[in-house]
Coordinates of C-alpha atoms in Angstrom, one line a residue:
Chain A
X1 CA 0.0 0.0 0.0
X2 CA 1.3 3.5 -0.9
X3 CA 2.1 5.8 2.0
X4 CA -0.2 8.5 0.6
X5 CA -3.1 6.0 0.6
X6 CA -2.6 4.8 4.1
X7 CA -1.8 8.2 5.7
X8 CA -3.6 10.7 3.5
X9 CA -7.1 10.6 4.8
X10 CA -9.3 13.4 3.6
X11 CA -7.2 16.0 1.8
X12 CA -4.5 15.8 4.5
X13 CA -5.6 19.0 6.3
X14 CA -7.0 18.9 9.7
X15 CA -9.0 22.1 9.9
X16 CA -10.9 21.6 6.7
X17 CA -14.5 21.0 7.2
X18 CA -15.8 17.7 5.9
X19 CA -19.5 18.3 6.1
X20 CA -21.3 16.8 3.2
X21 CA -24.5 15.0 2.3
X22 CA -24.5 11.2 2.8
X23 CA -25.3 10.8 -0.9
X24 CA -22.2 12.8 -1.8
X25 CA -20.0 11.0 0.7
X26 CA -21.1 7.6 -0.7
X27 CA -20.8 8.7 -4.3
X28 CA -17.3 9.9 -3.7
X29 CA -15.9 7.3 -1.3
X30 CA -17.6 4.0 -1.9
X31 CA -16.9 2.0 -5.1
X32 CA -18.5 -1.2 -6.3
X33 CA -16.6 -4.2 -4.8
X34 CA -15.6 -2.2 -1.7
X35 CA -15.0 -3.8 1.7
X36 CA -17.3 -2.0 4.0
X37 CA -17.7 -1.9 7.8
X38 CA -21.3 -0.9 8.7
X39 CA -22.6 -1.7 12.2
X40 CA -19.5 -2.5 14.2
X41 CA -21.1 -1.5 17.5
X42 CA -23.3 -4.7 17.3
X43 CA -27.0 -3.7 17.9
X44 CA -26.8 0.0 18.7
X45 CA -25.7 2.9 16.5
X46 CA -26.1 0.8 13.3
X47 CA -25.7 3.3 10.3
X48 CA -29.0 2.2 8.6
X49 CA -29.1 5.5 6.7
X50 CA -25.9 4.4 4.9
X51 CA -27.5 1.0 4.2
X52 CA -30.3 2.8 2.5
X53 CA -28.1 5.1 0.5
X54 CA -25.9 2.2 -0.7
X55 CA -29.1 0.5 -2.0
X56 CA -30.3 3.7 -3.6
X57 CA -27.0 4.3 -5.4
X58 CA -27.1 0.6 -6.6
X59 CA -23.6 -0.4 -5.3
X60 CA -22.7 -3.9 -6.3
X61 CA -20.3 -6.7 -5.1
X62 CA -19.8 -5.2 -1.7
X63 CA -18.0 -7.2 1.0
X64 CA -20.0 -6.4 4.2
X65 CA -17.8 -6.7 7.3
X66 CA -19.2 -6.6 10.8
X67 CA -19.6 -8.8 13.8
X68 CA -23.4 -8.3 14.0
X69 CA -25.2 -5.5 12.2
X70 CA -28.8 -6.7 12.8
X71 CA -30.9 -6.4 9.6
X72 CA -28.6 -4.1 7.7
X73 CA -26.7 -6.8 6.0
X74 CA -29.9 -8.7 5.2
X75 CA -31.3 -5.6 3.4
X76 CA -28.2 -5.1 1.3
X77 CA -28.2 -8.8 0.3
X78 CA -31.8 -8.6 -0.7
X79 CA -31.2 -5.5 -2.8
X80 CA -28.4 -7.3 -4.7
X81 CA -25.6 -5.2 -3.4
X82 CA -23.5 -7.9 -1.7
X83 CA -21.0 -10.5 -3.0
X84 CA -19.4 -11.4 0.3
X85 CA -20.4 -11.4 4.0
X86 CA -17.5 -11.3 6.5
X87 CA -18.7 -11.5 10.1
X88 CA -20.1 -13.5 13.0
X89 CA -23.9 -13.2 12.6
X90 CA -26.5 -12.1 10.1
X91 CA -30.1 -12.1 10.9
X92 CA -32.8 -10.1 12.7
X93 CA -32.1 -9.7 16.4
X94 CA -35.8 -9.3 17.2
X95 CA -37.2 -11.6 14.5
X96 CA -34.6 -14.4 14.2
X97 CA -33.5 -15.4 10.8
X98 CA -32.8 -12.9 8.0
X99 CA -34.8 -14.1 5.0
X100 CA -32.6 -12.5 2.3
X101 CA -29.5 -14.0 3.9
X102 CA -31.1 -17.4 3.9
X103 CA -32.2 -17.1 0.3
X104 CA -28.7 -16.1 -0.8
X105 CA -26.9 -18.8 1.2
X106 CA -29.4 -21.6 0.5
X107 CA -30.6 -20.9 -3.0
X108 CA -28.3 -18.2 -4.5
X109 CA -31.1 -15.6 -4.6
X110 CA -30.9 -12.9 -5.8
X111 CA -27.3 -14.2 -6.4
X112 CA -24.9 -16.4 -4.4
X113 CA -22.8 -14.8 -1.7
X114 CA -19.5 -16.0 -0.2
X115 CA -19.6 -16.2 3.6
X116 CA -16.4 -15.7 5.6
X117 CA -17.3 -16.9 9.1
X118 CA -15.7 -15.4 12.2
X119 CA -16.6 -15.3 15.8
X120 CA -17.1 -11.9 17.5
X121 CA -13.7 -12.1 19.2
X122 CA -11.8 -13.3 16.1
X123 CA -13.2 -10.6 13.9
X124 CA -12.3 -8.1 16.7
X125 CA -8.7 -9.4 16.5
X126 CA -8.7 -9.1 12.7
X127 CA -9.7 -5.5 13.0
X128 CA -7.2 -4.9 15.8
X129 CA -4.4 -6.3 13.6
X130 CA -5.6 -4.2 10.7
X131 CA -5.8 -1.1 12.8
X132 CA -2.3 -1.4 14.3
X133 CA -0.3 -2.9 11.5
X134 CA 0.1 -6.4 12.9
X135 CA 0.1 -9.1 10.2
X136 CA -2.0 -11.5 12.3
X137 CA -2.9 -12.3 15.9
X138 CA -2.6 -15.8 17.4
X139 CA -5.7 -16.8 19.4
X140 CA -6.9 -19.8 21.3
X141 CA -10.6 -18.9 21.0
X142 CA -11.5 -20.6 17.7
X143 CA -9.7 -23.9 18.3
X144 CA -11.9 -26.9 17.8
X145 CA -14.6 -24.9 16.0
X146 CA -15.6 -25.8 12.4
X147 CA -15.2 -22.1 11.6
X148 CA -11.6 -23.1 11.0
X149 CA -12.9 -25.3 8.2
X150 CA -15.4 -22.8 6.7
X151 CA -13.0 -19.8 6.9
X152 CA -9.7 -20.8 5.3
X153 CA -8.3 -17.3 6.1
X154 CA -7.9 -18.4 9.7
X155 CA -5.0 -20.8 10.0
X156 CA -4.2 -23.5 12.6
X157 CA -0.6 -23.4 13.7
X158 CA 1.6 -24.1 16.7
X159 CA 2.8 -21.5 19.3
X160 CA 6.5 -21.3 18.6
X161 CA 7.2 -20.7 22.3
X162 CA 5.1 -23.5 23.8
X163 CA 4.3 -25.8 20.9
X164 CA 0.6 -25.6 21.8
X165 CA -2.1 -25.1 19.1
X166 CA -3.0 -21.6 18.1
X167 CA -5.2 -20.1 15.4
X168 CA -3.7 -17.3 13.4
X169 CA -6.2 -14.5 12.5
X170 CA -4.9 -12.3 9.7
X171 CA -5.4 -8.5 9.6
X172 CA -8.6 -7.2 8.0
X173 CA -8.3 -3.8 6.4
X174 CA -11.7 -2.5 5.2
X175 CA -12.0 0.2 2.5
X176 CA -14.6 2.3 4.2
X177 CA -16.1 2.4 7.7
X178 CA -19.4 4.0 8.5
X179 CA -20.1 5.0 12.1
X180 CA -23.0 6.7 13.9
X181 CA -22.0 9.1 16.7
X182 CA -24.1 11.2 19.0
X183 CA -22.4 14.5 18.1
X184 CA -19.6 15.7 15.9
X185 CA -18.1 18.9 14.8
X186 CA -17.6 19.9 11.1
X187 CA -14.0 18.5 11.2
X188 CA -15.1 15.0 12.1
X189 CA -14.1 15.2 15.8
X190 CA -16.9 13.3 17.5
X191 CA -18.2 12.1 20.8
X192 CA -19.6 8.6 21.3
X193 CA -21.0 7.2 24.5
X194 CA -22.4 3.8 25.5
X195 CA -20.9 0.5 24.4
X196 CA -19.1 0.7 21.1
X197 CA -18.4 -3.0 20.1
X198 CA -15.6 -2.9 17.5
X199 CA -16.3 0.6 16.2
X200 CA -12.9 2.0 17.2
X201 CA -10.7 -0.9 15.9
X202 CA -12.8 -1.3 12.7
X203 CA -12.7 2.4 11.9
X204 CA -9.0 2.8 12.5
X205 CA -8.4 -0.3 10.3
X206 CA -10.4 1.2 7.5
X207 CA -8.9 3.3 4.7
X208 CA -11.8 5.8 4.8
X209 CA -14.2 6.9 7.6
X210 CA -17.6 8.4 7.1
X211 CA -19.2 9.8 10.3
X212 CA -23.0 10.0 10.5
X213 CA -23.7 12.5 13.3
X214 CA -27.0 12.7 15.1
X215 CA -26.1 16.4 15.9
X216 CA -23.4 18.8 14.7
X217 CA -21.9 20.9 17.4
X218 CA -19.2 23.6 17.8
X219 CA -15.7 22.2 17.9
X220 CA -15.4 23.5 21.5
X221 CA -18.0 21.1 22.7
X222 CA -16.0 18.1 21.5
X223 CA -12.7 19.6 22.6
X224 CA -14.1 20.0 26.1
X225 CA -14.1 16.2 26.7
X226 CA -11.4 14.5 24.6
X227 CA -11.7 11.3 26.6
X228 CA -15.1 10.8 24.9
X229 CA -13.6 10.8 21.5
X230 CA -13.4 7.4 19.9
X231 CA -12.1 8.5 16.5
X232 CA -10.4 12.0 16.1
X233 CA -11.3 14.2 13.2
X234 CA -7.9 13.9 11.6
X235 CA -8.8 10.3 10.7
X236 CA -12.3 11.2 9.3
X237 CA -13.0 11.7 5.6
X238 CA -16.6 12.9 5.6
X239 CA -19.1 14.1 8.2
X240 CA -22.8 13.8 7.5
X241 CA -25.5 15.3 9.6
X242 CA -28.1 12.6 9.7
X243 CA -30.5 12.6 12.7
X244 CA -31.7 9.1 13.7
X245 CA -29.4 7.5 11.1
X246 CA -29.5 4.5 13.4
X247 CA -33.3 3.9 13.1
X248 CA -34.6 1.3 13.8
X249 CA -31.5 0.5 16.0
X250 CA -31.0 2.6 19.2
X251 CA -28.5 5.4 19.9
X252 CA -27.7 5.8 23.6
X253 CA -29.3 9.0 25.0
X254 CA -30.9 9.9 21.7
X255 CA -33.2 7.2 20.2
X256 CA -34.8 4.0 21.5
X257 CA -34.9 0.8 19.6
X258 CA -37.9 0.5 17.3
X259 CA -38.6 -3.2 18.0
X260 CA -41.9 -3.3 16.1
X261 CA -40.0 -2.2 13.0
X262 CA -37.7 -5.2 13.2
X263 CA -40.7 -7.5 13.6
X264 CA -42.5 -5.9 10.7
X265 CA -39.4 -6.3 8.5
X266 CA -39.3 -10.0 9.4
X267 CA -43.0 -10.4 8.5
X268 CA -42.8 -8.3 5.4
X269 CA -39.7 -9.8 3.7
X270 CA -40.6 -13.5 3.8
X271 CA -40.7 -13.9 0.0
X272 CA -38.4 -12.2 -2.5
X273 CA -41.3 -10.2 -4.0
X274 CA -42.2 -9.1 -0.4
X275 CA -38.7 -7.8 0.1
X276 CA -38.8 -5.8 -3.1
X277 CA -42.0 -4.2 -2.1
X278 CA -40.6 -3.4 1.4
X279 CA -37.4 -2.0 -0.2
X280 CA -39.3 0.2 -2.6
X281 CA -41.5 1.6 0.1
X282 CA -38.8 2.2 2.7
X283 CA -35.7 2.9 0.6
X284 CA -35.9 3.1 -3.2
X285 CA -38.9 5.3 -3.5
X286 CA -37.5 7.8 -0.9
X287 CA -35.0 10.4 -2.1
X288 CA -33.0 10.5 1.2
X289 CA -33.0 10.0 4.9
X290 CA -35.0 13.2 5.6
X291 CA -37.8 11.6 3.5
X292 CA -37.5 8.4 5.5
X293 CA -37.8 10.4 8.8
X294 CA -40.8 12.2 7.4
X295 CA -42.4 8.9 6.4
X296 CA -41.9 7.6 10.0
X297 CA -43.3 10.8 11.4
X298 CA -44.9 10.3 14.8
X299 CA -43.5 6.7 15.0
X300 CA -40.0 8.2 15.1
X301 CA -40.9 11.0 17.5
X302 CA -42.1 8.4 20.0
X303 CA -38.6 6.8 20.0
X304 CA -36.9 10.1 20.7
X305 CA -35.3 10.1 24.2
X306 CA -36.5 13.1 26.1
X307 CA -35.3 12.1 29.6
X308 CA -32.3 13.5 31.3
X309 CA -29.5 11.3 32.8
X310 CA -26.3 13.3 32.2
X311 CA -22.9 12.2 33.4
X312 CA -21.0 14.3 35.9
X313 CA -18.6 16.8 34.2
X314 CA -14.9 15.9 34.1
X315 CA -12.5 18.6 35.0
X316 CA -9.5 19.1 32.7
X317 CA -8.2 22.3 34.3
X318 CA -4.4 22.5 34.5
X319 CA -3.9 24.8 37.5
Chain B
X1 CA -50.0 -28.6 38.0
X2 CA -47.3 -26.7 39.7
X3 CA -47.3 -23.1 40.8
X4 CA -44.5 -22.3 38.4
X5 CA -44.1 -22.7 34.6
X6 CA -41.5 -24.8 32.9
X7 CA -39.7 -21.7 31.8
X8 CA -39.7 -20.4 35.3
X9 CA -38.1 -23.7 36.5
X10 CA -35.5 -23.4 33.7
X11 CA -34.7 -19.9 34.9
X12 CA -34.3 -21.0 38.5
X13 CA -32.1 -24.0 37.4
X14 CA -30.0 -21.6 35.4
X15 CA -29.7 -19.1 38.3
X16 CA -28.4 -21.9 40.5
X17 CA -25.4 -22.3 38.1
X18 CA -24.2 -18.8 39.1
X19 CA -22.0 -18.7 42.2
X20 CA -21.5 -15.5 44.3
X21 CA -18.8 -13.2 43.0
X22 CA -18.6 -14.8 39.6
X23 CA -18.2 -13.0 36.3
X24 CA -20.8 -14.3 33.9
X25 CA -21.5 -13.9 30.2
X26 CA -25.2 -13.4 30.4
X27 CA -27.0 -13.1 27.1
X28 CA -30.5 -12.0 26.6
X29 CA -33.9 -13.4 27.6
X30 CA -33.9 -16.4 29.8
X31 CA -30.2 -16.2 31.0
X32 CA -30.5 -12.5 31.9
X33 CA -33.5 -13.2 34.0
X34 CA -31.6 -16.1 35.7
X35 CA -28.8 -13.7 36.4
X36 CA -31.2 -11.3 38.0
X37 CA -32.6 -14.1 40.2
X38 CA -29.1 -15.2 41.2
X39 CA -28.2 -11.6 42.2
X40 CA -31.3 -11.3 44.4
X41 CA -30.8 -14.7 46.1
X42 CA -27.5 -16.5 46.5
X43 CA -25.1 -14.5 44.3
X44 CA -25.5 -10.8 45.2
X45 CA -21.9 -10.1 44.1
X46 CA -22.1 -11.6 40.6
X47 CA -21.0 -9.5 37.6
X48 CA -22.8 -9.6 34.3
X49 CA -20.9 -9.2 31.0
X50 CA -22.2 -8.5 27.6
X51 CA -20.0 -8.9 24.5
X52 CA -21.1 -5.6 22.9
X53 CA -19.0 -3.9 25.6
X54 CA -21.1 -3.7 28.8
X55 CA -20.5 -4.9 32.3
X56 CA -23.2 -4.6 34.9
X57 CA -23.8 -5.3 38.6
X58 CA -27.6 -4.8 38.9
X59 CA -29.5 -6.2 36.0
X60 CA -31.1 -3.5 33.8
X61 CA -34.3 -2.0 34.9
X62 CA -36.6 -2.0 31.9
X63 CA -37.4 -4.1 28.9
X64 CA -34.3 -5.2 26.9
X65 CA -34.6 -6.4 23.3
X66 CA -30.9 -6.5 22.9
X67 CA -27.8 -6.1 25.1
X68 CA -27.1 -2.8 23.4
X69 CA -30.4 -1.1 24.4
X70 CA -30.4 2.0 26.6
X71 CA -31.6 0.4 29.8
X72 CA -28.6 -2.0 29.7
X73 CA -26.2 0.9 29.5
X74 CA -27.7 3.3 32.1
X75 CA -25.9 2.8 35.4
X76 CA -23.6 0.1 34.0
X77 CA -20.4 -0.8 35.7
X78 CA -18.5 -0.3 32.4
X79 CA -19.5 0.6 28.9
X80 CA -16.6 0.0 26.6
X81 CA -15.7 -2.1 23.5
X82 CA -16.1 -5.7 22.6
X83 CA -12.3 -6.4 22.9
X84 CA -12.2 -5.1 26.4
X85 CA -15.1 -7.4 27.5
X86 CA -14.2 -10.4 25.5
X87 CA -10.6 -9.9 26.5
X88 CA -11.7 -10.8 30.0
X89 CA -12.6 -14.2 28.5
X90 CA -9.4 -14.5 26.6
X91 CA -7.5 -13.6 29.8
X92 CA -9.1 -16.4 31.7
X93 CA -11.1 -14.1 33.9
X94 CA -14.7 -15.3 33.2
X95 CA -16.2 -18.0 35.3
X96 CA -19.2 -19.0 33.2
X97 CA -21.3 -18.2 30.1
X98 CA -24.8 -19.0 28.9
X99 CA -25.5 -19.9 25.4
X100 CA -28.3 -21.5 23.3
X101 CA -28.3 -23.0 19.8
X102 CA -30.2 -24.8 17.1
X103 CA -28.5 -28.1 17.8
X104 CA -26.4 -29.6 20.6
X105 CA -24.8 -33.0 20.5
X106 CA -23.9 -35.6 23.2
X107 CA -20.5 -34.0 23.7
X108 CA -22.0 -30.5 24.2
X109 CA -20.9 -29.2 20.8
X110 CA -23.3 -26.5 19.6
X111 CA -24.3 -25.6 16.0
X112 CA -25.7 -22.1 15.2
X113 CA -24.2 -21.9 11.7
X114 CA -25.3 -24.5 9.0
X115 CA -27.8 -27.3 8.9
X116 CA -26.7 -29.7 6.1
X117 CA -23.6 -29.2 4.0
X118 CA -21.5 -26.0 4.5
X119 CA -21.3 -25.4 0.7
X120 CA -24.9 -26.2 0.0
X121 CA -26.7 -25.7 3.3
X122 CA -30.3 -26.9 3.9
X123 CA -30.7 -24.0 6.4
X124 CA -28.3 -21.2 6.9
X125 CA -28.6 -20.2 10.5
X126 CA -27.6 -16.6 11.6
X127 CA -24.1 -17.7 12.8
X128 CA -21.9 -17.7 15.8
X129 CA -21.9 -14.2 17.3
X130 CA -19.7 -14.5 20.4
X131 CA -20.8 -18.0 21.4
X132 CA -17.6 -19.8 20.2
X133 CA -15.5 -17.4 22.2
X134 CA -17.6 -18.0 25.3
X135 CA -17.6 -21.8 24.7
X136 CA -13.8 -21.8 24.1
X137 CA -12.7 -19.6 26.9
X138 CA -15.1 -19.4 29.9
X139 CA -14.3 -21.7 32.8
X140 CA -17.6 -23.4 32.2
X141 CA -20.5 -23.2 29.9
X142 CA -24.3 -23.5 30.6
X143 CA -26.3 -24.6 27.6
X144 CA -30.0 -23.8 27.4
X145 CA -32.1 -25.5 24.7
X146 CA -35.5 -27.0 24.1
X147 CA -35.6 -30.7 24.5
X148 CA -36.5 -32.1 21.1
X149 CA -35.0 -34.9 19.1
X150 CA -33.9 -32.7 16.3
X151 CA -32.2 -30.3 18.7
X152 CA -30.4 -32.8 21.0
X153 CA -28.6 -34.8 18.3
X154 CA -26.0 -37.5 18.1
X155 CA -23.6 -35.3 16.2
X156 CA -24.1 -31.7 15.1
X157 CA -23.7 -30.8 11.4
X158 CA -21.3 -28.0 12.2
X159 CA -19.4 -27.3 15.5
X160 CA -19.9 -23.6 15.8
X161 CA -19.1 -23.6 19.6
X162 CA -16.9 -26.4 20.8
X163 CA -18.0 -28.6 23.7
X164 CA -15.9 -31.8 24.3
X165 CA -15.6 -32.2 20.5
X166 CA -15.3 -36.0 19.9
X167 CA -15.3 -36.7 23.6
X168 CA -12.7 -37.8 26.1
X169 CA -9.8 -35.4 26.2
X170 CA -10.3 -34.2 22.6
X171 CA -11.1 -30.7 23.9
X172 CA -7.8 -30.4 25.9
X173 CA -5.9 -31.9 22.9
X174 CA -7.4 -29.2 20.7
X175 CA -5.8 -26.6 23.0
X176 CA -9.0 -25.0 24.3
X177 CA -8.4 -23.1 27.5
X178 CA -11.9 -23.1 29.1
X179 CA -13.4 -26.0 30.9
X180 CA -16.2 -26.7 28.5
X181 CA -19.9 -27.3 28.9
X182 CA -20.9 -28.1 32.5
X183 CA -24.7 -28.5 32.1
X184 CA -27.5 -28.6 29.5
X185 CA -30.7 -27.2 30.9
X186 CA -33.8 -28.1 28.8
X187 CA -37.5 -27.8 29.3
X188 CA -37.7 -31.5 30.3
X189 CA -34.5 -32.2 32.2
X190 CA -30.9 -31.4 33.2
X191 CA -28.0 -33.1 31.6
X192 CA -24.4 -33.2 32.7
X193 CA -21.2 -34.7 31.3
X194 CA -20.3 -37.9 33.0
X195 CA -17.5 -40.5 32.8
X196 CA -14.1 -40.4 31.1
X197 CA -15.7 -39.8 27.7
X198 CA -17.5 -36.6 28.8
X199 CA -20.7 -37.7 27.3
X200 CA -23.8 -35.9 28.5
X201 CA -25.9 -38.0 30.8
X202 CA -29.3 -37.4 32.4
X203 CA -28.7 -35.7 35.8
X204 CA -32.3 -34.9 36.8
X205 CA -35.8 -34.9 35.4
X206 CA -38.1 -31.9 35.8
X207 CA -41.2 -32.5 38.0
X208 CA -44.1 -33.8 35.8
X209 CA -41.8 -35.4 33.2
X210 CA -40.8 -39.1 32.8
X211 CA -37.6 -40.9 32.0
X212 CA -39.2 -42.5 29.0
X213 CA -40.3 -39.2 27.6
X214 CA -36.9 -37.6 28.1
X215 CA -35.1 -40.5 26.4
X216 CA -37.5 -40.5 23.5
X217 CA -36.9 -36.8 22.9
X218 CA -33.1 -37.2 22.9
X219 CA -31.3 -37.8 19.6
X220 CA -28.6 -40.0 21.2
X221 CA -28.8 -43.1 23.4
X222 CA -29.2 -41.1 26.6
X223 CA -27.8 -42.8 29.7
X224 CA -28.5 -41.8 33.2
X225 CA -26.1 -40.7 35.9
X226 CA -26.0 -43.1 39.0
X227 CA -28.0 -40.7 41.2
X228 CA -30.5 -39.4 38.7
X229 CA -33.5 -37.8 40.5
X230 CA -36.0 -35.0 40.2
X231 CA -34.9 -31.4 39.5
X232 CA -35.4 -29.6 42.8
X233 CA -38.5 -27.3 42.4
X234 CA -38.1 -23.6 42.9
X235 CA -38.0 -22.4 46.5
X236 CA -40.2 -19.6 47.7
X237 CA -37.2 -17.2 47.8
X238 CA -36.3 -18.0 44.2
X239 CA -39.9 -17.6 43.0
X240 CA -40.2 -14.3 44.9
X241 CA -37.0 -13.0 43.3
X242 CA -38.2 -14.1 39.8
X243 CA -41.6 -12.4 40.3
X244 CA -39.9 -9.3 41.5
X245 CA -38.0 -9.2 38.2
X246 CA -40.7 -10.5 35.9
X247 CA -43.5 -8.2 37.1
X248 CA -45.5 -8.6 33.9
X249 CA -45.4 -12.4 34.0
X250 CA -43.6 -12.9 30.7
X251 CA -42.2 -16.3 31.8
X252 CA -45.3 -17.4 33.7
X253 CA -47.1 -19.1 30.8

């Protein structure tokens, strides 16, 4: 990899604002065949707005990489955007199976997909290695599992120090990572709170980072609490202001989970034609996420968190 | 009829698997309720771990659909990343974990990946999540599954989460650090590994069920442990704790 490619995120300047629309960010930064991290936090902060936009722009042959991204991967498979799935779990956390994932894996509909099985910890180690320039990480965790048979990328070997069995998990380096954050400034400095799954390692491992911010704030707000920064702005390529980008997944302190939406998706996507109708109604026939929010209307407003449970301020004074 | 449901009995049996002060990979639904019961009864110092990056003392107050929901994060002991929490497992600091699955076999191997052939599966199940990691690295594993012949099978099609593999010392030979499955709790009985081959045997039968029925609904030639008896019914304290948690009676039917 060229130095410029690995180091030159954005245009190389820090104080250059990166605010853009999600459509422009995806048009400019995501190519067909890209390796994409979308939903690395597991079941919260899933960037569903990006899922929709990838479908709208008709991206093809994507390799979707995530431990668990709830129904996002199922949607992309059903829309014909996916060639490979790299992860630990694809389904519907509320409803069970993902119908599109099953159709693709069992019958090759709408077309066959390659499945690269990982466990949550091994894909975490793959991102960690990718993020910090390690060629692979030796683990004990996947020993004895048939995942070693289905995923030939993970290799069984011997610990050179003890002679005991180890599994070698090679580095994963995605092309683009999407992440949802509670607030960001226009430079991409952002605050995330709550559990983050593999968001940090997956994002640092990725060549490009697109931030979907629930709220855009002044830079001073982010700078007031640098310990709450997971990814600093100098690593970010685009910042998109997309409120409720996580819907129907939750975002801590902002949006509750829309559990009924997950159940409805499960019921309304049983057959291929059903999924196409669902996808037209909720994705293809809508121009952007603002239209999606408008369509949800009161249903979305009911999920907005209005309560107050702030953390105590942290003092960073120097004298 | 009893004054408890089968699911309530399973929750109490699961709660009894948690000792005081232990760090437990909890999981959603039945296990998280069992964790709550254990905390309110015999294990007030247990710690609950969630692979998304959450550690908790008190179980969440409020309905959880997933471990990532707001109520599981409010007032948590730690909200962090997956590597930090699963790193506790990898570091040998987790006592037990709960997992379920589509299929479990007589050596406690669990399949949540493929029914049929890997390359041409009859059913593609959602996959592993963190279950193989918990199965590989926790000191012991508690398996919860409905007792049906197609679920308790002679040999799973795919070992997603390793139990004792081919039995005997195969698990140790494979280099797995954790102790492996300690118990299978079903809606009919409790099974435990027994003998040098580590094959799962019948340990106790739930009240109202019979040996014949349990054997008929098991996909391998199920043998009994020497002292097989009835699963002890829930105590009043245990049921009080469960009702305190399950105010709406979700598990009562």
